[in-house]
Coordinates of C-alpha atoms in Angstrom, one line a residue:
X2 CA 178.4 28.7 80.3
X3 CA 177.4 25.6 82.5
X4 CA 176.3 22.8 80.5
X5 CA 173.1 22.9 83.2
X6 CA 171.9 26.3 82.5
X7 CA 170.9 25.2 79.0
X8 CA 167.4 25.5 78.3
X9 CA 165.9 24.5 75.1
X10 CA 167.1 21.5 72.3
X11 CA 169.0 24.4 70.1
X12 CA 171.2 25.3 72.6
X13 CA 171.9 21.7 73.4
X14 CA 172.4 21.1 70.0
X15 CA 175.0 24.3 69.4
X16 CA 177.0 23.1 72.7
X17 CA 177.9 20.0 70.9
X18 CA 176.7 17.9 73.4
X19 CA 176.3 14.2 72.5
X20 CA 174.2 11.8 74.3
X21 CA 175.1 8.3 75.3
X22 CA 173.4 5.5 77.1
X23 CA 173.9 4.7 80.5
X24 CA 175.7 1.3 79.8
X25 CA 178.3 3.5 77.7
X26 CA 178.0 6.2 80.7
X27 CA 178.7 3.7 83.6
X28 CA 181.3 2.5 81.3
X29 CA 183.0 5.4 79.8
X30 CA 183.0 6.7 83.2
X31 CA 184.6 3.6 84.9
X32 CA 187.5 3.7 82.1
X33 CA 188.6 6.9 83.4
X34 CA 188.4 6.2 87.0
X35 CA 190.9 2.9 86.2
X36 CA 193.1 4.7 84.3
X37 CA 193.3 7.4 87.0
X38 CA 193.7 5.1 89.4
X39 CA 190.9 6.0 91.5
X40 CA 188.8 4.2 93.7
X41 CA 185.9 2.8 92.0
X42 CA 183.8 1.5 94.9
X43 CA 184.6 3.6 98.1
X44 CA 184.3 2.0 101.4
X45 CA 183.9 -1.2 100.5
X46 CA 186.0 -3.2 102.1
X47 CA 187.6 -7.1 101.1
X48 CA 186.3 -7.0 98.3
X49 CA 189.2 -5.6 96.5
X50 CA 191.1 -8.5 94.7
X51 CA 187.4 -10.3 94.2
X52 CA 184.0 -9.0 94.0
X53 CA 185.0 -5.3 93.0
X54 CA 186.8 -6.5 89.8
X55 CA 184.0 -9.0 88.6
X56 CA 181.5 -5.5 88.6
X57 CA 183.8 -3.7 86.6
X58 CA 184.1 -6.6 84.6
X59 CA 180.4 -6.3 83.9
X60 CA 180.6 -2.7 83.3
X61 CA 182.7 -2.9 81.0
X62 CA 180.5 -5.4 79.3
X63 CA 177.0 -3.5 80.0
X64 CA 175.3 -6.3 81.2
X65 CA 172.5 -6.0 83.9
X66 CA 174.3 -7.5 86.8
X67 CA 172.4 -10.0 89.4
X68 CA 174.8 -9.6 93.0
X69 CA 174.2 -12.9 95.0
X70 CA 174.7 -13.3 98.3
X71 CA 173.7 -14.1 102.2
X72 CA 172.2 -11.2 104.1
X73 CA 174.9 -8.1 105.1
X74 CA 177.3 -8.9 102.3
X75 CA 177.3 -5.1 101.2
X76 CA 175.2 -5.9 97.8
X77 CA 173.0 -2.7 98.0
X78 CA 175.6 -0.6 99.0
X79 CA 177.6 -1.5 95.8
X80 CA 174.5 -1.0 93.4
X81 CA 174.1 2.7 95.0
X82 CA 177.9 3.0 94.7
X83 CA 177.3 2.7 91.1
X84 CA 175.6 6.5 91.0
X85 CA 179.3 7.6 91.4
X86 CA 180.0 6.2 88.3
X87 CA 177.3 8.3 86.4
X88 CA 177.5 11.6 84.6
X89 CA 176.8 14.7 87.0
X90 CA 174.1 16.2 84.8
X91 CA 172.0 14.7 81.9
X92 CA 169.8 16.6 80.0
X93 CA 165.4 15.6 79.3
X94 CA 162.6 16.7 77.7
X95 CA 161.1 18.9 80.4
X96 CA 157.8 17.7 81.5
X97 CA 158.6 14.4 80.3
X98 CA 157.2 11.3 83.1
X99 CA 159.8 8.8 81.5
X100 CA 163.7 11.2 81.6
X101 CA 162.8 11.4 77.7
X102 CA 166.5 11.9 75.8
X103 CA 165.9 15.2 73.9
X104 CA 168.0 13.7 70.6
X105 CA 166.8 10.3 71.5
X106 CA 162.7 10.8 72.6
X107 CA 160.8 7.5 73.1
X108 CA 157.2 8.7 74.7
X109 CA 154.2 10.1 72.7
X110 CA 154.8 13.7 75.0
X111 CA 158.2 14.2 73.8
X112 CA 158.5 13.1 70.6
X113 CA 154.9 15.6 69.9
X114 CA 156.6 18.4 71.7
X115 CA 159.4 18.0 70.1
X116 CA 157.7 18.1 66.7
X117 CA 155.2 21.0 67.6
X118 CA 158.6 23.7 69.1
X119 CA 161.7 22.3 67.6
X120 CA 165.1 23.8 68.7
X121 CA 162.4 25.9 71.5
X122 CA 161.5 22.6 73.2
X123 CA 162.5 23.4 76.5
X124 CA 165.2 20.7 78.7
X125 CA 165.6 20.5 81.8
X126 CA 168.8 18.5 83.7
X127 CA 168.7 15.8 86.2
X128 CA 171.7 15.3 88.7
X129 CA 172.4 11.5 89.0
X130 CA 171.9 11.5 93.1
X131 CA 168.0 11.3 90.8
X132 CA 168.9 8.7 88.5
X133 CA 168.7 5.9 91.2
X134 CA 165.7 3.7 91.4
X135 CA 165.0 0.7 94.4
X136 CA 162.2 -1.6 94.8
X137 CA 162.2 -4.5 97.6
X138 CA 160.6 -7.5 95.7
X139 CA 157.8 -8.3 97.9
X140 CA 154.5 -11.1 97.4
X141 CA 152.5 -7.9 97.0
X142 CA 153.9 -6.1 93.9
X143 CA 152.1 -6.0 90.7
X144 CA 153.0 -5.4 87.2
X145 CA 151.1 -1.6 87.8
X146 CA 153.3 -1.2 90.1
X147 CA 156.4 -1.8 88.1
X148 CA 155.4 -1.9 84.5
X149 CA 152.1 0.3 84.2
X150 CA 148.6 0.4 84.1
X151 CA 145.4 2.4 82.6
X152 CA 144.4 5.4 84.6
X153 CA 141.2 6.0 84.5
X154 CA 140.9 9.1 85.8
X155 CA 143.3 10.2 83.5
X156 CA 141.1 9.1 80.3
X157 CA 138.4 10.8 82.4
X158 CA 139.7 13.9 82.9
X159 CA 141.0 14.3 79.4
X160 CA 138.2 12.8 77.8
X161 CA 140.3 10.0 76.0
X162 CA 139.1 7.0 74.5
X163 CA 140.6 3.8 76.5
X164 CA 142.2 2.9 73.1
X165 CA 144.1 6.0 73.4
X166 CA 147.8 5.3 74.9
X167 CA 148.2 8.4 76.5
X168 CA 145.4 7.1 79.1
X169 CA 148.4 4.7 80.5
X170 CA 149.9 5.4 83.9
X171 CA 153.7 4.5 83.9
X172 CA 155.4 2.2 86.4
X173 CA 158.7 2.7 88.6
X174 CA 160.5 1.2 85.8
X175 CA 159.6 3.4 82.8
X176 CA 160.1 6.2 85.5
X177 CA 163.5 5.4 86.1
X178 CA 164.5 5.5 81.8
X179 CA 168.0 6.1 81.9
X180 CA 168.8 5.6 85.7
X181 CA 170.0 2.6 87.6
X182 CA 166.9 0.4 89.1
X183 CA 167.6 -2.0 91.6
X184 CA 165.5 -4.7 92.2
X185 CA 166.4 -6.3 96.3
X186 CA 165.4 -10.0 96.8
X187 CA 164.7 -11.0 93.7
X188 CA 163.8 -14.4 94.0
X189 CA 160.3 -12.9 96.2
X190 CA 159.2 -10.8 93.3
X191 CA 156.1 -13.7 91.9
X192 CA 157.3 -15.5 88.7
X193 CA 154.1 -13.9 86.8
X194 CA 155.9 -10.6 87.7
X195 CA 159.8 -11.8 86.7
X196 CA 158.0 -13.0 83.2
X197 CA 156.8 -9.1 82.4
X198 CA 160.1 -8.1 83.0
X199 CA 161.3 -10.5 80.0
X200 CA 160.6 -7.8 77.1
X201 CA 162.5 -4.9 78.9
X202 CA 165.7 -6.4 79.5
X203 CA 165.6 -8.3 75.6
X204 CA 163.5 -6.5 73.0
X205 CA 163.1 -3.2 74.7
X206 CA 159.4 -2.8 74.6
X207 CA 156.7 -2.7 76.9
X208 CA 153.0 -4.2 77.2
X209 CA 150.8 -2.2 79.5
X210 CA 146.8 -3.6 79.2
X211 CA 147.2 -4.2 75.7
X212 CA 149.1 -1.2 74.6
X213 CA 152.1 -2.8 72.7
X214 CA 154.8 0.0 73.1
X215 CA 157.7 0.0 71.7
X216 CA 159.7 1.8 74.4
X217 CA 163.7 0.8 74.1
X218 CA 164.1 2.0 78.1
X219 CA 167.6 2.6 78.7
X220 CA 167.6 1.4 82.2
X221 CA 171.3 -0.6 84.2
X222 CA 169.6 -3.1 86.2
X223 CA 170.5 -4.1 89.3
X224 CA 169.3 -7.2 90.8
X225 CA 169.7 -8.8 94.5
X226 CA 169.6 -12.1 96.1
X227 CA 169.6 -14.5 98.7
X228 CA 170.8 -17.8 97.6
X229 CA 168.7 -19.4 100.8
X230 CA 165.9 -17.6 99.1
X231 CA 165.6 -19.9 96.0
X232 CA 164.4 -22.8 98.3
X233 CA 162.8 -21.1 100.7
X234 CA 160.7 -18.5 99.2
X235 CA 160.8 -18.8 95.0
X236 CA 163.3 -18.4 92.6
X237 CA 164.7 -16.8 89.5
X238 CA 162.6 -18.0 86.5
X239 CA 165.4 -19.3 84.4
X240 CA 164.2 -17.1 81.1
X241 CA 165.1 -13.8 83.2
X242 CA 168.3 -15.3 84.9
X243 CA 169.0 -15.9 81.1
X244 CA 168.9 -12.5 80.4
X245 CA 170.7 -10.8 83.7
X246 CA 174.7 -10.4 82.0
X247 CA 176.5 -11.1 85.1
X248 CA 175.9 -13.1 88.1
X249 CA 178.2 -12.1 90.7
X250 CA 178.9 -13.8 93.8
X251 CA 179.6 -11.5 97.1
X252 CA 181.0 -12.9 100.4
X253 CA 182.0 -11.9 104.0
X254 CA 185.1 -10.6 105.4
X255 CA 187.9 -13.4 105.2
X256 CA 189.9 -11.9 108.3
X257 CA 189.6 -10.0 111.0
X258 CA 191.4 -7.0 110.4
X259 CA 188.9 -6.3 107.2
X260 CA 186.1 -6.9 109.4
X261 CA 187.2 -4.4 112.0
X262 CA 187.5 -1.8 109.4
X263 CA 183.6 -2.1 107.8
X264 CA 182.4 -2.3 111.7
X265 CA 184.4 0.9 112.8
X266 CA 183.1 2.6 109.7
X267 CA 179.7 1.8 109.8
X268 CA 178.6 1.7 113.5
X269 CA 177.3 5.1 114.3
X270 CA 179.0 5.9 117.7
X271 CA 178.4 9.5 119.1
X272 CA 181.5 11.5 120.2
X273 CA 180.8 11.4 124.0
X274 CA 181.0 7.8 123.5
X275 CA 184.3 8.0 122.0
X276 CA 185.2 10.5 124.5
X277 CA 184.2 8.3 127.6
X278 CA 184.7 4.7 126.3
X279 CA 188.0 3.1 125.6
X280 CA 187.9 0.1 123.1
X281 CA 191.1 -1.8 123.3
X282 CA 192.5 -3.3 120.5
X283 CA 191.9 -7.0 121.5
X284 CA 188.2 -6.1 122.6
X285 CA 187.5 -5.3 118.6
X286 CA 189.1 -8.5 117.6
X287 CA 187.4 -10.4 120.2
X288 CA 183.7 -8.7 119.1
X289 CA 184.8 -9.8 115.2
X290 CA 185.9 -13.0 116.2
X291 CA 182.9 -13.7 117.6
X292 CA 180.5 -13.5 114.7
X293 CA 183.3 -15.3 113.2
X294 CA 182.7 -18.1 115.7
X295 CA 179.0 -17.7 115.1
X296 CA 179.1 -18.0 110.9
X297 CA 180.6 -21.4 112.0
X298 CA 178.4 -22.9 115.3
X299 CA 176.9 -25.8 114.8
X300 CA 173.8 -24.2 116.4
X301 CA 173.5 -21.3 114.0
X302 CA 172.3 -22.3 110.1
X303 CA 174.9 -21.2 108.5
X304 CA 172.7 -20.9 104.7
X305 CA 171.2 -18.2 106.3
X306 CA 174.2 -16.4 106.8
X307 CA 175.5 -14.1 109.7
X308 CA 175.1 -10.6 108.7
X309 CA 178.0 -8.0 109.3
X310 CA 175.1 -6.2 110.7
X311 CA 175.6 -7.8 113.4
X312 CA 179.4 -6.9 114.5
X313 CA 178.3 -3.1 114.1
X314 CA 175.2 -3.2 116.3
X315 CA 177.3 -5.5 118.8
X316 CA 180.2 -2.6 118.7
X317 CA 177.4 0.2 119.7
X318 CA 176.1 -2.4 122.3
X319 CA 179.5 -2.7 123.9
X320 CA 180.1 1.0 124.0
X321 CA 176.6 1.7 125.4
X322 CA 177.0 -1.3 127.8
X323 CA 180.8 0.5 129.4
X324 CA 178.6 4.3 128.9
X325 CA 175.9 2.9 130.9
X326 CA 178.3 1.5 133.6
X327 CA 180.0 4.6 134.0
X328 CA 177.4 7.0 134.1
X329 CA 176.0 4.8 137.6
X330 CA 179.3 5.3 138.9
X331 CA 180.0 8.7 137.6
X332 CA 183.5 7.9 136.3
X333 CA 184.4 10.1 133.0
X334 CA 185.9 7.7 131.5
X335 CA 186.2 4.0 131.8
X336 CA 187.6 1.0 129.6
X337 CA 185.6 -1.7 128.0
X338 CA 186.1 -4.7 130.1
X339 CA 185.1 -8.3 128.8
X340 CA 182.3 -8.3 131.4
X341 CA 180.2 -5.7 129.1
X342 CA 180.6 -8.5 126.5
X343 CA 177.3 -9.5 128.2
X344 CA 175.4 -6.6 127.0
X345 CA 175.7 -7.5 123.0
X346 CA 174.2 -10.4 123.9
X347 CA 170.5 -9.2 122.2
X348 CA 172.7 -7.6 119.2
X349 CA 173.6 -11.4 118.4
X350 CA 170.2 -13.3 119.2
X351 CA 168.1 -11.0 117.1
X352 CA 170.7 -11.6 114.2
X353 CA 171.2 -15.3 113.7
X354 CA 168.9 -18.0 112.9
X355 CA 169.2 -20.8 115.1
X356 CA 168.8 -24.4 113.9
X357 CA 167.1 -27.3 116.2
X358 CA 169.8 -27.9 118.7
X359 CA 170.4 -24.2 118.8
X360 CA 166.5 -23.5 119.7
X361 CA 167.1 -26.3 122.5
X362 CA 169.8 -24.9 123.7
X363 CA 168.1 -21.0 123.7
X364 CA 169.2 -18.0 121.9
X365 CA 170.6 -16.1 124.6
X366 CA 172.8 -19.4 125.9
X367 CA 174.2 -19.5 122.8
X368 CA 174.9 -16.3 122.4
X369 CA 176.9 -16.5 125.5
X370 CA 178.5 -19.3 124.6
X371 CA 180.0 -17.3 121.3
X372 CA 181.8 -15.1 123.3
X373 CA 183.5 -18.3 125.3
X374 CA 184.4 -19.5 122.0
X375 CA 185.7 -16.4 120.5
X376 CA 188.0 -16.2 123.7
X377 CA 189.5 -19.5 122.8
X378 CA 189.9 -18.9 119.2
X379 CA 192.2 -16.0 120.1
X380 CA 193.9 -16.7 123.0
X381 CA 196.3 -18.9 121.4
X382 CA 197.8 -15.7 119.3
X383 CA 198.9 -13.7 122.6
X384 CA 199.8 -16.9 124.7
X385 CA 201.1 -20.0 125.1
X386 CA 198.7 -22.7 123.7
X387 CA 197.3 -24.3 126.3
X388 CA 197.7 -28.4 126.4
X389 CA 194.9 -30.5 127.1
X390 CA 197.3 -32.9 128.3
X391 CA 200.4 -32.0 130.6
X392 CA 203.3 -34.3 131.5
X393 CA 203.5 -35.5 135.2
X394 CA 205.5 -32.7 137.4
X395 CA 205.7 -30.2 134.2
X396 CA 205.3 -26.9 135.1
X397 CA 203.1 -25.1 133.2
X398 CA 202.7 -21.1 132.3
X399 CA 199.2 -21.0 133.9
X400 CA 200.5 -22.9 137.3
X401 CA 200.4 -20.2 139.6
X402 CA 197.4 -18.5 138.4
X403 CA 195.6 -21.8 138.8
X404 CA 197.0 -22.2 142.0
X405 CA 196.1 -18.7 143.3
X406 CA 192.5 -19.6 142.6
X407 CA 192.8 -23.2 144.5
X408 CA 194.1 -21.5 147.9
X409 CA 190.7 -18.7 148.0
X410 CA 188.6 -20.1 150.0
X411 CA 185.4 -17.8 148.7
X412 CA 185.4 -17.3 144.5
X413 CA 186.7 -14.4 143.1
X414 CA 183.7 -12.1 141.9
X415 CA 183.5 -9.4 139.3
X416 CA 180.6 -7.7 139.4
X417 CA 179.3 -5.8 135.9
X418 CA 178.6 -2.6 137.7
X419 CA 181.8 -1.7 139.9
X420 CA 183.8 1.3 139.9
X421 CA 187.2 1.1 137.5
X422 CA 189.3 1.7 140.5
X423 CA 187.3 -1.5 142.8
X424 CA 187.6 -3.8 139.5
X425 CA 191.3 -2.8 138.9
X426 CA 192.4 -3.5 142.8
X427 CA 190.7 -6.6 142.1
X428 CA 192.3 -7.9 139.4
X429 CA 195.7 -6.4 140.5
X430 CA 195.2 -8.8 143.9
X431 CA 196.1 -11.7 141.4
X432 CA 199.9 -10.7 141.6
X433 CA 200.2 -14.5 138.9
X434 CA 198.5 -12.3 135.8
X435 CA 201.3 -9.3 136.1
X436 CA 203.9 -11.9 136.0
X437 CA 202.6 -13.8 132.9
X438 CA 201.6 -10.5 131.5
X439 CA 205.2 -9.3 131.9
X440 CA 206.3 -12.1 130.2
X441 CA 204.1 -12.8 127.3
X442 CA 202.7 -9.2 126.3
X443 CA 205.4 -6.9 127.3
X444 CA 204.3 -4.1 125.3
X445 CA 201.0 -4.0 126.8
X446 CA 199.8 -0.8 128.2
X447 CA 198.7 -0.3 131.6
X448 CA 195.0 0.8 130.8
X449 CA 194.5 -2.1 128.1
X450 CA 196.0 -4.7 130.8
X451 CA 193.2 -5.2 132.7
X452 CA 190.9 -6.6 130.0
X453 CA 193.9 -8.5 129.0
X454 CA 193.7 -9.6 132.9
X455 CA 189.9 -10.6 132.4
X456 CA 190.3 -12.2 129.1
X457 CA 193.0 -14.9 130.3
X458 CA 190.6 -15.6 133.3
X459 CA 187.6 -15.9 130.7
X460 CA 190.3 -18.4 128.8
X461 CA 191.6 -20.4 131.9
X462 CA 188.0 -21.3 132.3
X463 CA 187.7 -22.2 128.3
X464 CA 190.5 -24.9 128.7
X465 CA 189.0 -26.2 132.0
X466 CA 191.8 -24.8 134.4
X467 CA 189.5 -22.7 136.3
X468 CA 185.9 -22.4 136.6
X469 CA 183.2 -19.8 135.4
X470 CA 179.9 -19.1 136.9
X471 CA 177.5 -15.9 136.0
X472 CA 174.8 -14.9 138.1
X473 CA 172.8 -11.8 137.6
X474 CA 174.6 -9.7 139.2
X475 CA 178.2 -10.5 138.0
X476 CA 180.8 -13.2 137.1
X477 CA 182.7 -15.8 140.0
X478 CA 185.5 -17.5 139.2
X479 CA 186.8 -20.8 141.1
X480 CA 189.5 -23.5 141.0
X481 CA 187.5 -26.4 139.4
X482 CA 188.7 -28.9 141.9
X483 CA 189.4 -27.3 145.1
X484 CA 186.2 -26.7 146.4
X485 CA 185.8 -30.5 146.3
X486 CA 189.0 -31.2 147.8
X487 CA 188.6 -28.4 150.7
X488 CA 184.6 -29.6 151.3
X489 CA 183.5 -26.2 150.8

């Protein structure tokens, strides 16, 4: 017999089940999935060696857990990972508003029901995809909401007196007894409203309008926060950061291999993109590297943090941006070129707060000028490091190429919107790349070689060997000093 098709206390009570709280649950459960060595927090990725352990450290503890950290750090994901950690199936009074424990009843209902039918009270089960509970601390939410009030239709209804407790109407937080509540941005929730939670997390009672109930709610709470929000917004009263167990600090990816993997996970790409749009490997660094660039611009503020949001709306930006291309030309497949780098352009000025010099400068410019510096970053990892200064009559790697731009007497122009086989013959007219390509990335393959082509033109012009200018219908590259020599 499934332990869920039991129906009444007696038959709960001849199956031997014994009922825990959901500290020991999360714990108990936690133990086994160590010692099994299974994956306690799946899909969470770089946290492995720092934030990951610290949770189960507090799991293993039972403490509420507070989960601080800058915006797209993964903290509500991990709280709603927890569920995993739960029991499939617990067992409640049925009827009960507040998950009543049949051996353990806390609310007037139960604990009369109980008492009126005995081993006949009847139980019902609650899967744990149920036992998870989120509110979003905003300026409007009142202790009602969370805590409880007096209904008066209620007392109306039922003809109760006012003194009478069952006239109370429970809040999101008696509601979720014995489930996991998650509290996001704490430090918004008003201080008045941080003080009423005080008695819940300590003494395990409740005041609703007067009504002193002792209520010992078996609730794991989950708290999240921004630490730019303490100055800007509120704070944690210190009486309730007092009473949170574990304060656990969460970061962003440290490298860019761990960042690829949450971006490739999360971004939601349909399969005719996947089927029409090739993303080399170095365009997926480059689109990492760039909010890497960004979490460290001096016109971005960096205590507001730059979300891995970002990176996964950037990645269905780029893919859209090559789809779009090719559908004008009617090509069935195309390659990401660093051209389409343009269209993720409002993925990144949507996402980034920008400090004084940054709003001077414009959102979209410095957006832009990410992707310049994200070039740069990398470039050095595929070829030679380019010197800032070069001895007299040394020749350099990047000689030819240079020189191939001083002897044109028009700039070379990629346009966003030509046909793969027009922008191939025209990077394939620069016979210079092949030869450094063949040189310095051997290995490459033919299809990925072009925006390997475009990337050490966007790099040239980095370092100040060549020249960049966009307009809107493309990108020209120049020498930087032979127009002036030539008069042109």
């Amino acid at each position: 017999m499934k332990i869920e098709n039991i129906k009444t206390l007696g038959e709960l009570k001849a199956s031997g089940y014994k009922s825990k709280s959901i500290k020991d649950e999360l714990r108990d459960n936690l133990i086994k999935k160590i010692k099994n060595k299974e994956a306690t927090f799946e899909g969470v990725h770089g946290y492995e060696n720092t934030v990951i352990p610290e949770l189960e450290r507090a799991i293993l503890s039972r403490h509420n857990i507070n989960l601080l950290g800058l915006r797209g750090q993964a903290k509500t994901r991990l709280a709603r990972l927890m569920l995993n950690l739960l029991d499939e199936y617990i067992p409640y009074v049925e009827g009960s508003e507040i998950n009543d424990d049949p051996f353990n009843p806390i609310s007037r209902y139960a604990i009369e029901l109980i008492k009126e039918k005995g081993d006949k009270t009847p139980i019902s089960w609650l899967h744990r995809s149920e036992r998870f509970a989120e509110k979003l601390a905003t300026p409007d939410v009142t202790v009602a909401d969370i805590i409880g009030d007096v209904d008066p239709i209620k007392a109306a209804n039922l003809r109760l007196s006012y003194a009478d407790d069952r006239v109370i109407h429970y809040g999101m937080i008696p509601r979720a007894n014995r489930c996991i509540f998650v509290i996001n941005e704490l430090p918004d929730l008003q201080a008045r409203i941080q003080v009423a939670l005080f008695n819940i997390l300590q003494e395990g009672d409740i005041q609703i309008r007067g009504f002193k109930l002792r209520l010992p709610l078996d609730i794991q709470f989950l708290f999240t926060a921004n630490p730019e929000d303490y100055t800007n917004r509120g704070s944690i009263v210190t009486p309730l950061k007092d009473r949170i167990g574990s304060q656990i600090l969460t970061h962003y990816p440290a490298n860019i291999e761990t960042a690829r993997q949450i971006t490739e996970q999360e971004a939601k790409v349909v399969e005719n993109q996947k089927a029409t749009v090739i993303v080399p490997d170095l365009a997926r660094d480059l689109l990492e590297q760039i909010v890497f660039e960004a979490r460290e611009s001096e016109f971005i503020d960096s205590k507001s943090g730059v979300s891995a949001r970002l990176s996964i709306t950037a990645l269905e930006n780029l893919m859209s941006t090559a789809e779009r291309r090719a559908l004008i030309n009617g090509d069935g497949q195309t390659t990401v070129r660093l051209s389409d780098f343009v269209g993720i352009i409002p993925s990144i000025t949507g996402k980034v707060e920008l400090v004084y010099e940054g709003e001077q400068e414009g959102a979209a410019v410095v957006a832009y000028n990410l992707i310049g510096e994200a070039v740069k970053s990398l470039f050095p990892e595929f070829f030679p490091k380019i010197e800032k200064l070069q001895k007299q009559d040394e020749v350099g790697p990047y000689d030819d190429i240079v020189s191939w731009f001083f002897n044109q007497k028009e700039g070379f122009e990629l346009l966003d919107d030509l046909h793969d086989k027009e922008y191939k013959n025209l990077l394939s007219a620069i016979s210079p790349l092949d030869d450094l390509l063949g040189k310095y990335q051997p290995k490459l393959s033919k299809q990925d070689s072009y925006f390997v082509k475009e990337f050490v033109l966007w790099a040239l012009v980095e370092f100040k060997l060549l020249s960049k200018f966009r307009f809107s219908e493309g990108v020209q590259f120049k020498d930087p000093y032979g127009s002036f020599i030539s008069g042109i």
